[in-house]
PDB file of C-alpha atoms in Angstrom:
ATOM      1  CA  GLU A   1      99.534 110.702  96.119  1.00 92.00           C
ATOM      2  CA  VAL A   2      99.937 108.039  98.829  1.00 94.00           C
ATOM      3  CA  GLN A   3     100.116 109.663 102.031  1.00 97.00           C
ATOM      4  CA  LEU A   4      99.932 108.715 105.664  1.00 98.00           C
ATOM      5  CA  VAL A   5      99.152 111.521 108.371  1.00 98.00           C
ATOM      6  CA  GLU A   6      99.394 110.760 112.117  1.00 98.00           C
ATOM      7  CA  SER A   7      97.500 112.645 114.760  1.00 98.00           C
ATOM      8  CA  GLY A   8      96.880 112.319 118.351  1.00 98.00           C
ATOM      9  CA  GLY A   9      99.912 113.091 120.155  1.00 98.00           C
ATOM     10  CA  GLY A  10     100.627 115.389 123.124  1.00 98.00           C
ATOM     11  CA  LEU A  11     101.711 115.696 126.716  1.00 98.00           C
ATOM     12  CA  VAL A  12     100.431 113.037 129.099  1.00 98.00           C
ATOM     13  CA  GLN A  13     101.437 112.164 132.761  1.00 98.00           C
ATOM     14  CA  ALA A  14     103.259 108.849 133.364  1.00 98.00           C
ATOM     15  CA  GLY A  15     100.552 106.416 133.873  1.00 97.00           C
ATOM     16  CA  GLY A  16      98.450 107.888 131.473  1.00 98.00           C
ATOM     17  CA  SER A  17      97.081 106.811 127.958  1.00 98.00           C
ATOM     18  CA  LEU A  18      96.948 108.257 124.328  1.00 98.00           C
ATOM     19  CA  ARG A  19      95.584 106.951 121.121  1.00 98.00           C
ATOM     20  CA  LEU A  20      97.267 107.893 118.008  1.00 98.00           C
ATOM     21  CA  SER A  21      95.985 107.702 114.627  1.00 98.00           C
ATOM     22  CA  CYS A  22      97.674 107.166 111.196  1.00 98.00           C
ATOM     23  CA  THR A  23      94.987 108.060 108.347  1.00 98.00           C
ATOM     24  CA  ALA A  24      95.862 106.879 104.793  1.00 97.00           C
ATOM     25  CA  SER A  25      95.125 108.601 101.612  1.00 96.00           C
ATOM     26  CA  GLY A  26      96.052 107.322  98.170  1.00 95.00           C
ATOM     27  CA  PHE A  27      95.312 103.580  99.175  1.00 95.00           C
ATOM     28  CA  THR A  28      92.676 101.830 101.061  1.00 94.00           C
ATOM     29  CA  PHE A  29      92.700  99.171 103.445  1.00 94.00           C
ATOM     30  CA  ASP A  30      90.498  96.933 101.651  1.00 92.00           C
ATOM     31  CA  ARG A  31      93.957  96.101  99.765  1.00 93.00           C
ATOM     32  CA  ASP A  32      96.747  93.971 101.110  1.00 95.00           C
ATOM     33  CA  TYR A  33      99.288  96.472 102.862  1.00 96.00           C
ATOM     34  CA  ALA A  34     101.422  96.170 105.963  1.00 97.00           C
ATOM     35  CA  ILE A  35     101.542  99.287 108.216  1.00 97.00           C
ATOM     36  CA  GLY A  36     103.930  99.657 110.832  1.00 97.00           C
ATOM     37  CA  TRP A  37     103.994 101.994 113.959  1.00 98.00           C
ATOM     38  CA  PHE A  38     107.437 103.268 115.107  1.00 97.00           C
ATOM     39  CA  ARG A  39     108.866 105.786 117.326  1.00 98.00           C
ATOM     40  CA  GLN A  40     112.270 107.752 117.479  1.00 97.00           C
ATOM     41  CA  ALA A  41     113.456 109.383 120.512  1.00 96.00           C
ATOM     42  CA  PRO A  42     115.959 112.151 120.512  1.00 92.00           C
ATOM     43  CA  GLY A  43     119.265 110.935 119.735  1.00 94.00           C
ATOM     44  CA  LYS A  44     118.151 107.390 119.160  1.00 96.00           C
ATOM     45  CA  GLU A  45     117.507 104.803 116.395  1.00 96.00           C
ATOM     46  CA  PRO A  46     114.019 104.294 115.190  1.00 95.00           C
ATOM     47  CA  GLU A  47     112.187 101.713 117.021  1.00 96.00           C
ATOM     48  CA  GLY A  48     109.696  99.361 115.416  1.00 96.00           C
ATOM     49  CA  LEU A  49     106.373  99.162 117.867  1.00 97.00           C
ATOM     50  CA  SER A  50     104.098  96.825 115.710  1.00 97.00           C
ATOM     51  CA  CYS A  51     103.420  95.467 112.218  1.00 97.00           C
ATOM     52  CA  PHE A  52      99.862  95.113 111.157  1.00 97.00           C
ATOM     53  CA  SER A  53      98.330  93.365 107.972  1.00 96.00           C
ATOM     54  CA  THR A  54      95.284  94.857 106.537  1.00 96.00           C
ATOM     55  CA  SER A  55      94.544  91.480 104.701  1.00 94.00           C
ATOM     56  CA  ASP A  56      93.440  89.769 108.095  1.00 92.00           C
ATOM     57  CA  GLY A  57      94.165  92.230 110.580  1.00 93.00           C
ATOM     58  CA  SER A  58      97.083  90.258 112.324  1.00 94.00           C
ATOM     59  CA  THR A  59      99.462  92.335 114.412  1.00 96.00           C
ATOM     60  CA  TYR A  60     102.841  91.807 115.465  1.00 95.00           C
ATOM     61  CA  TYR A  61     104.151  93.647 118.588  1.00 96.00           C
ATOM     62  CA  VAL A  62     107.522  94.046 119.999  1.00 94.00           C
ATOM     63  CA  ASP A  63     108.024  92.700 123.420  1.00 94.00           C
ATOM     64  CA  SER A  64     108.599  96.256 124.691  1.00 90.00           C
ATOM     65  CA  VAL A  65     105.193  97.444 124.236  1.00 93.00           C
ATOM     66  CA  GLN A  66     103.200  93.906 124.273  1.00 93.00           C
ATOM     67  CA  GLY A  67     100.334  94.105 126.507  1.00 95.00           C
ATOM     68  CA  ARG A  68     100.441  98.143 126.875  1.00 97.00           C
ATOM     69  CA  PHE A  69      99.912  99.166 123.107  1.00 98.00           C
ATOM     70  CA  THR A  70      97.230  98.076 121.143  1.00 98.00           C
ATOM     71  CA  VAL A  71      96.586  98.588 117.407  1.00 98.00           C
ATOM     72  CA  SER A  72      93.141  98.719 115.627  1.00 97.00           C
ATOM     73  CA  SER A  73      91.745  99.528 112.578  1.00 97.00           C
ATOM     74  CA  ASP A  74      88.589 101.547 110.985  1.00 96.00           C
ATOM     75  CA  ASN A  75      88.884 100.269 107.382  1.00 94.00           C
ATOM     76  CA  ALA A  76      85.907 102.751 106.481  1.00 95.00           C
ATOM     77  CA  LYS A  77      88.129 105.897 107.617  1.00 97.00           C
ATOM     78  CA  ASN A  78      91.580 103.940 106.142  1.00 97.00           C
ATOM     79  CA  THR A  79      92.615 104.798 109.592  1.00 98.00           C
ATOM     80  CA  LEU A  80      95.016 102.701 111.892  1.00 98.00           C
ATOM     81  CA  TYR A  81      95.099 103.377 115.681  1.00 98.00           C
ATOM     82  CA  LEU A  82      97.646 103.067 118.340  1.00 98.00           C
ATOM     83  CA  GLN A  83      96.133 102.831 121.952  1.00 98.00           C
ATOM     84  CA  MET A  84      98.902 103.392 124.362  1.00 98.00           C
ATOM     85  CA  THR A  85      98.478 102.905 127.856  1.00 98.00           C
ATOM     86  CA  SER A  86     100.732 102.933 131.096  1.00 97.00           C
ATOM     87  CA  LEU A  87     102.764 105.444 129.368  1.00 97.00           C
ATOM     88  CA  GLN A  88     106.286 106.286 130.897  1.00 96.00           C
ATOM     89  CA  PRO A  89     108.786 108.804 130.412  1.00 96.00           C
ATOM     90  CA  GLU A  90     110.775 106.507 128.225  1.00 95.00           C
ATOM     91  CA  ASP A  91     107.904 106.251 125.901  1.00 97.00           C
ATOM     92  CA  THR A  92     108.774 109.933 124.906  1.00 97.00           C
ATOM     93  CA  ALA A  93     109.254 110.192 121.267  1.00 98.00           C
ATOM     94  CA  VAL A  94     108.170 110.965 117.908  1.00 98.00           C
ATOM     95  CA  TYR A  95     105.605 108.249 116.754  1.00 98.00           C
ATOM     96  CA  TYR A  96     105.121 107.550 112.978  1.00 98.00           C
ATOM     97  CA  CYS A  97     103.652 105.187 110.913  1.00 98.00           C
ATOM     98  CA  ALA A  98     104.535 103.602 107.291  1.00 97.00           C
ATOM     99  CA  ALA A  99     103.134 101.367 104.707  1.00 97.00           C
ATOM    100  CA  ASP A 100     104.018  99.009 102.036  1.00 96.00           C
ATOM    101  CA  PRO A 101     102.461  96.163  99.994  1.00 95.00           C
ATOM    102  CA  LEU A 102     101.814  93.127 102.132  1.00 93.00           C
ATOM    103  CA  GLY A 103     103.831  91.221  99.341  1.00 88.00           C
ATOM    104  CA  SER A 104     107.179  93.150  99.861  1.00 87.00           C
ATOM    105  CA  ALA A 105     109.790  91.753 101.899  1.00 88.00           C
ATOM    106  CA  TRP A 106     109.246  94.508 104.587  1.00 90.00           C
ATOM    107  CA  TYR A 107     106.328  92.524 106.188  1.00 86.00           C
ATOM    108  CA  GLY A 108     108.231  89.360 106.288  1.00 83.00           C
ATOM    109  CA  GLN A 109     110.879  91.583 108.335  1.00 86.00           C
ATOM    110  CA  PHE A 110     108.155  92.666 110.848  1.00 88.00           C
ATOM    111  CA  CYS A 111     108.059  96.215 109.405  1.00 91.00           C
ATOM    112  CA  ASP A 112     111.962  96.509 110.154  1.00 93.00           C
ATOM    113  CA  PRO A 113     112.277 100.526 110.790  1.00 91.00           C
ATOM    114  CA  HIS A 114     115.493 100.502 108.804  1.00 91.00           C
ATOM    115  CA  TYR A 115     113.892  99.322 105.484  1.00 90.00           C
ATOM    116  CA  LYS A 116     114.368 102.071 102.844  1.00 87.00           C
ATOM    117  CA  ASN A 117     111.918 102.858 100.059  1.00 88.00           C
ATOM    118  CA  LEU A 118     108.753 102.424 101.569  1.00 93.00           C
ATOM    119  CA  MET A 119     105.425 103.168  99.865  1.00 94.00           C
ATOM    120  CA  ALA A 120     104.621 105.718 102.357  1.00 95.00           C
ATOM    121  CA  ARG A 121     105.585 107.194 105.614  1.00 96.00           C
ATOM    122  CA  GLY A 122     104.024 109.937 107.886  1.00 97.00           C
ATOM    123  CA  GLN A 123     105.714 112.882 109.493  1.00 96.00           C
ATOM    124  CA  GLY A 124     104.922 111.780 112.871  1.00 97.00           C
ATOM    125  CA  THR A 125     103.354 112.996 115.927  1.00 98.00           C
ATOM    126  CA  LEU A 126     105.154 114.008 119.236  1.00 98.00           C
ATOM    127  CA  VAL A 127     104.122 112.131 122.454  1.00 98.00           C
ATOM    128  CA  THR A 128     105.941 113.677 125.438  1.00 98.00           C
ATOM    129  CA  VAL A 129     105.055 111.637 128.845  1.00 98.00           C
ATOM    130  CA  SER A 130     106.040 113.840 132.066  1.00 97.00           C
ATOM    131  CA  SER A 131     107.179 111.922 135.282  1.00 94.00           C
TER     132      SER A 131
END
């Protein structure tokens, strides 16, 4: 069974940092996959944050997190990380990851958060930033 599990969320003060993890099972990072990080705040649409290629490690970031959030991977652990710095209350949301084969149209669409029928999507981890 293909599965993604996020962890690392919690409560942090404004200006603080957190590192989220997205651990995969049922597939490995030595194959070609696109893995995206997303967030959804209450009452808002899902927002795509980044799109990572396991093939070459390249990462696309949306402008709103460029320079504050950094994606990294540990292929031995089949885990993708999202290092978040300078967090602000507006970053409060459920953060989740999703994956699809690299050859699908999804990667070409920068891991569009509205794309349907992805290979895997995690349940998410809550990040709360207090002011």
